[in-house]
Structures are given as structure tokens and as C-alpha cells.
PDB file of C-alpha atoms in Angstrom:
ATOM      1  CA  MET A   1     247.509  19.824-127.558  1.00  0.00           C
ATOM      2  CA  TYR A   2     246.919  17.603-130.639  1.00  0.00           C
ATOM      3  CA  ARG A   3     248.577  14.702-128.442  1.00  0.00           C
ATOM      4  CA  LYS A   4     246.093  15.201-126.059  1.00  0.00           C
ATOM      5  CA  GLY A   5     243.131  15.064-128.199  1.00  0.00           C
ATOM      6  CA  SER A   6     244.410  11.938-130.201  1.00  0.00           C
ATOM      7  CA  ASN A   7     245.002   9.947-126.863  1.00  0.00           C
ATOM      8  CA  PHE A   8     241.047  10.831-125.710  1.00  0.00           C
ATOM      9  CA  GLU A   9     239.984   9.762-129.256  1.00  0.00           C
ATOM     10  CA  ARG A  10     241.942   6.320-128.628  1.00  0.00           C
ATOM     11  CA  GLU A  11     240.346   6.035-125.332  1.00  0.00           C
ATOM     12  CA  LEU A  12     236.974   6.832-126.333  1.00  0.00           C
ATOM     13  CA  LYS A  13     237.234   4.338-129.292  1.00  0.00           C
ATOM     14  CA  LYS A  14     238.350   1.615-127.269  1.00  0.00           C
ATOM     15  CA  SER A  15     235.623   2.670-124.518  1.00  0.00           C
ATOM     16  CA  LEU A  16     233.083   2.572-127.344  1.00  0.00           C
ATOM     17  CA  GLU A  17     234.266  -0.779-128.449  1.00  0.00           C
ATOM     18  CA  GLU A  18     234.055  -2.386-124.883  1.00  0.00           C
ATOM     19  CA  LYS A  19     230.351  -1.362-125.051  1.00  0.00           C
ATOM     20  CA  GLY A  20     229.578  -3.243-128.302  1.00  0.00           C
ATOM     21  CA  PHE A  21     229.889  -0.201-130.661  1.00  0.00           C
ATOM     22  CA  ALA A  22     231.684  -0.609-134.120  1.00  0.00           C
ATOM     23  CA  VAL A  23     234.107   2.164-134.325  1.00  0.00           C
ATOM     24  CA  VAL A  24     236.225   4.070-136.879  1.00  0.00           C
ATOM     25  CA  ARG A  25     238.704   6.641-135.958  1.00  0.00           C
ATOM     26  CA  SER A  26     239.870   9.088-138.520  1.00  0.00           C
ATOM     27  CA  ALA A  27     243.211  10.338-137.428  1.00  0.00           C
ATOM     28  CA  GLY A  28     243.943  13.677-138.450  1.00  0.00           C
ATOM     29  CA  SER A  29     241.912  16.807-138.911  1.00  0.00           C
ATOM     30  CA  HIS A  30     239.313  15.504-141.620  1.00  0.00           C
ATOM     31  CA  GLY A  31     236.101  16.972-140.251  1.00  0.00           C
ATOM     32  CA  VAL A  32     235.171  14.308-137.586  1.00  0.00           C
ATOM     33  CA  ASP A  33     237.024  11.984-135.341  1.00  0.00           C
ATOM     34  CA  ILE A  34     235.161   9.138-134.533  1.00  0.00           C
ATOM     35  CA  ILE A  35     231.953   7.327-136.330  1.00  0.00           C
ATOM     36  CA  ALA A  36     230.543   4.844-133.800  1.00  0.00           C
ATOM     37  CA  GLY A  37     227.335   2.465-134.513  1.00  0.00           C
ATOM     38  CA  ARG A  38     225.495  -0.272-132.552  1.00  0.00           C
ATOM     39  CA  ASN A  39     222.254  -1.620-133.335  1.00  0.00           C
ATOM     40  CA  GLY A  40     221.156   1.070-135.691  1.00  0.00           C
ATOM     41  CA  THR A  41     222.347   4.209-133.946  1.00  0.00           C
ATOM     42  CA  ILE A  42     225.194   6.069-135.499  1.00  0.00           C
ATOM     43  CA  TYR A  43     227.183   8.379-133.377  1.00  0.00           C
ATOM     44  CA  ILE A  44     229.665  10.937-135.121  1.00  0.00           C
ATOM     45  CA  PHE A  45     232.241  12.651-132.733  1.00  0.00           C
ATOM     46  CA  GLU A  46     234.463  15.841-132.794  1.00  0.00           C
ATOM     47  CA  CYS A  47     236.874  15.144-129.911  1.00  0.00           C
ATOM     48  CA  LYS A  48     238.663  17.800-127.787  1.00  0.00           C
ATOM     49  CA  SER A  49     240.686  17.581-124.653  1.00  0.00           C
ATOM     50  CA  THR A  50     241.689  20.407-122.306  1.00  0.00           C
ATOM     51  CA  SER A  51     242.553  20.948-118.727  1.00  0.00           C
ATOM     52  CA  LYS A  52     241.111  24.423-118.900  1.00  0.00           C
ATOM     53  CA  GLU A  53     237.736  25.633-117.419  1.00  0.00           C
ATOM     54  CA  LYS A  54     237.199  27.721-120.474  1.00  0.00           C
ATOM     55  CA  PHE A  55     238.320  27.185-123.933  1.00  0.00           C
ATOM     56  CA  TYR A  56     237.283  27.678-127.617  1.00  0.00           C
ATOM     57  CA  VAL A  57     236.219  25.435-130.407  1.00  0.00           C
ATOM     58  CA  LYS A  58     236.535  26.361-134.073  1.00  0.00           C
ATOM     59  CA  LYS A  59     233.402  27.301-135.566  1.00  0.00           C
ATOM     60  CA  GLU A  60     234.286  25.445-138.671  1.00  0.00           C
ATOM     61  CA  ASP A  61     234.990  22.152-136.891  1.00  0.00           C
ATOM     62  CA  ILE A  62     231.312  22.366-135.305  1.00  0.00           C
ATOM     63  CA  ASP A  63     230.204  22.981-138.862  1.00  0.00           C
ATOM     64  CA  LYS A  64     232.043  20.310-140.275  1.00  0.00           C
ATOM     65  CA  LEU A  65     230.644  17.844-137.613  1.00  0.00           C
ATOM     66  CA  ILE A  66     227.052  18.687-138.072  1.00  0.00           C
ATOM     67  CA  SER A  67     227.381  18.611-141.912  1.00  0.00           C
ATOM     68  CA  PHE A  68     229.035  15.218-141.914  1.00  0.00           C
ATOM     69  CA  SER A  69     226.521  13.938-139.456  1.00  0.00           C
ATOM     70  CA  GLU A  70     223.499  15.231-141.567  1.00  0.00           C
ATOM     71  CA  THR A  71     225.069  13.565-144.914  1.00  0.00           C
ATOM     72  CA  PHE A  72     226.077  10.267-143.094  1.00  0.00           C
ATOM     73  CA  GLY A  73     222.561  10.151-140.983  1.00  0.00           C
ATOM     74  CA  GLY A  74     224.440   9.857-137.531  1.00  0.00           C
ATOM     75  CA  LYS A  75     223.959  11.927-134.141  1.00  0.00           C
ATOM     76  CA  PRO A  76     226.571  14.668-133.900  1.00  0.00           C
ATOM     77  CA  TYR A  77     228.293  15.026-130.650  1.00  0.00           C
ATOM     78  CA  LEU A  78     231.212  17.351-129.527  1.00  0.00           C
ATOM     79  CA  ALA A  79     233.186  14.935-127.223  1.00  0.00           C
ATOM     80  CA  LEU A  80     235.042  16.739-124.562  1.00  0.00           C
ATOM     81  CA  LYS A  81     237.497  15.757-122.015  1.00  0.00           C
ATOM     82  CA  ILE A  82     237.643  18.276-119.687  1.00  0.00           C
ATOM     83  CA  LYS A  83     239.302  18.547-116.377  1.00  0.00           C
ATOM     84  CA  GLY A  84     239.289  14.371-116.697  1.00  0.00           C
ATOM     85  CA  LYS A  85     235.638  14.454-117.125  1.00  0.00           C
ATOM     86  CA  TRP A  86     234.053  13.206-120.355  1.00  0.00           C
ATOM     87  CA  LEU A  87     231.366  15.237-121.483  1.00  0.00           C
ATOM     88  CA  PHE A  88     229.023  14.787-124.894  1.00  0.00           C
ATOM     89  CA  ILE A  89     227.381  17.755-126.276  1.00  0.00           C
ATOM     90  CA  ASN A  90     224.772  17.945-128.965  1.00  0.00           C
ATOM     91  CA  PRO A  91     226.632  20.879-131.257  1.00  0.00           C
ATOM     92  CA  HIS A  92     222.884  22.165-132.316  1.00  0.00           C
ATOM     93  CA  LEU A  93     222.703  23.323-128.614  1.00  0.00           C
ATOM     94  CA  LEU A  94     225.785  25.744-129.001  1.00  0.00           C
ATOM     95  CA  HIS A  95     225.747  29.371-129.935  1.00  0.00           C
ATOM     96  CA  THR A  96     228.363  31.574-131.685  1.00  0.00           C
ATOM     97  CA  ASP A  97     228.475  35.124-132.834  1.00  0.00           C
ATOM     98  CA  GLY A  98     231.818  34.781-134.402  1.00  0.00           C
ATOM     99  CA  LYS A  99     234.644  32.200-135.473  1.00  0.00           C
ATOM    100  CA  ASN A 100     234.759  30.157-132.616  1.00  0.00           C
ATOM    101  CA  TYR A 101     232.481  28.676-129.690  1.00  0.00           C
ATOM    102  CA  ALA A 102     233.346  29.819-126.279  1.00  0.00           C
ATOM    103  CA  LEU A 103     232.853  27.007-123.955  1.00  0.00           C
ATOM    104  CA  ASP A 104     232.734  27.007-120.154  1.00  0.00           C
ATOM    105  CA  TYR A 105     233.089  23.901-118.155  1.00  0.00           C
ATOM    106  CA  LYS A 106     230.285  25.284-115.519  1.00  0.00           C
ATOM    107  CA  LYS A 107     227.936  26.234-118.115  1.00  0.00           C
ATOM    108  CA  ILE A 108     228.362  23.390-120.664  1.00  0.00           C
ATOM    109  CA  GLN A 109     227.599  20.706-117.749  1.00  0.00           C
ATOM    110  CA  VAL A 110     223.933  21.827-118.106  1.00  0.00           C
ATOM    111  CA  ILE A 111     223.630  20.721-121.693  1.00  0.00           C
ATOM    112  CA  ALA A 112     225.990  17.744-121.513  1.00  0.00           C
ATOM    113  CA  ILE A 113     225.567  13.888-121.133  1.00  0.00           C
ATOM    114  CA  ASP A 114     228.283  11.569-119.891  1.00  0.00           C
ATOM    115  CA  PHE A 115     229.380   8.370-121.223  1.00  0.00           C
ATOM    116  CA  LYS A 116     227.020   6.248-119.495  1.00  0.00           C
ATOM    117  CA  GLU A 117     223.938   8.274-120.555  1.00  0.00           C
ATOM    118  CA  LEU A 118     225.455   7.936-124.236  1.00  0.00           C
ATOM    119  CA  VAL A 119     225.907   4.241-124.254  1.00  0.00           C
ATOM    120  CA  GLY A 120     222.364   3.943-122.493  1.00  0.00           C
ATOM    121  CA  GLU A 121     223.695   2.680-119.076  1.00  0.00           C
ATOM    122  CA  ASP A 122     222.199   5.431-117.026  1.00  0.00           C
ATOM    123  CA  ARG A 123     218.664   5.038-118.221  1.00  0.00           C
ATOM    124  CA  GLN A 124     215.799   5.632-115.704  1.00  0.00           C
ATOM    125  CA  ILE A 125     213.628   2.831-115.193  1.00  0.00           C
ATOM    126  CA  LYS A 126     210.054   3.886-115.953  1.00  0.00           C
ATOM    127  CA  PHE A 127     207.269   2.599-113.638  1.00  0.00           C
ATOM    128  CA  ASP A 128     205.484   0.529-116.342  1.00  0.00           C
ATOM    129  CA  GLU A 129     208.826  -1.505-117.145  1.00  0.00           C
ATOM    130  CA  ILE A 130     208.800  -2.578-113.353  1.00  0.00           C
ATOM    131  CA  ILE A 131     205.334  -4.108-113.661  1.00  0.00           C
TER     132      ILE A 131
END
């Protein structure tokens, strides 16, 4: 499981760098996995990778992500590689009643954004931008 996660971290780091972000990866479990910034926007990522449709993320991991992001001044995201697809979820939208967040692939797609949205490539053009 750790190898899958660290491979995803490296893939995400490389993809963000290709889109012009300055990126730092924190190997090992130190609270956050990746910090990325571009043009004053800072993202903080906790990365997870799974091939299962339903899985758990420790509440402690999400709490660390939120706390670090607030201290650092960045936008937190739970970065998921699930069933080969990359999803990015604002952790403030997750809910738990216990020690873990139970995540279901079908349900999280509604609150997730994809990589193109994250880096600003999937932006819809407003009518007044055309004029």
C-alpha cells in the first residue's frame, strides 16, 4: 500500500511541475505529502492510492492536513488515485463520526475535482471574456 501511495506522490509531483508549479514532496508520513505553489496559489496534499471502490482514510491524517494548511496558508486537498483516476477533494467537505473517513468512489466523485480543474485548465469561458 505504501509503495502505491509513494508512486502516486511522485506522479503528482511531476505533473504539477510540468504545469509550472514549484513542488516539494515530503517522503514518509509527516502530516502532508506534497506542497505546491504557482503564482501565489499554494496547495497542500495528503495523497492516497487504492484500487478499491470503498476505503478508509484516518481522521488523524485529515486533521493534520487541515491544521498544516491553516498554519502554512495553503488550500488543503486529499489527493486520491482511485481506480486509476485522479480526484482532489477539499477535506472540509468530508464527514466522520469516528476514527476514520469512509470514502466511496461513487459518492466522492460529486465533491471532487480532477487534475485539469485543479491546475486551471478546465475553466469554463465566461460570456464577457469572449466579447
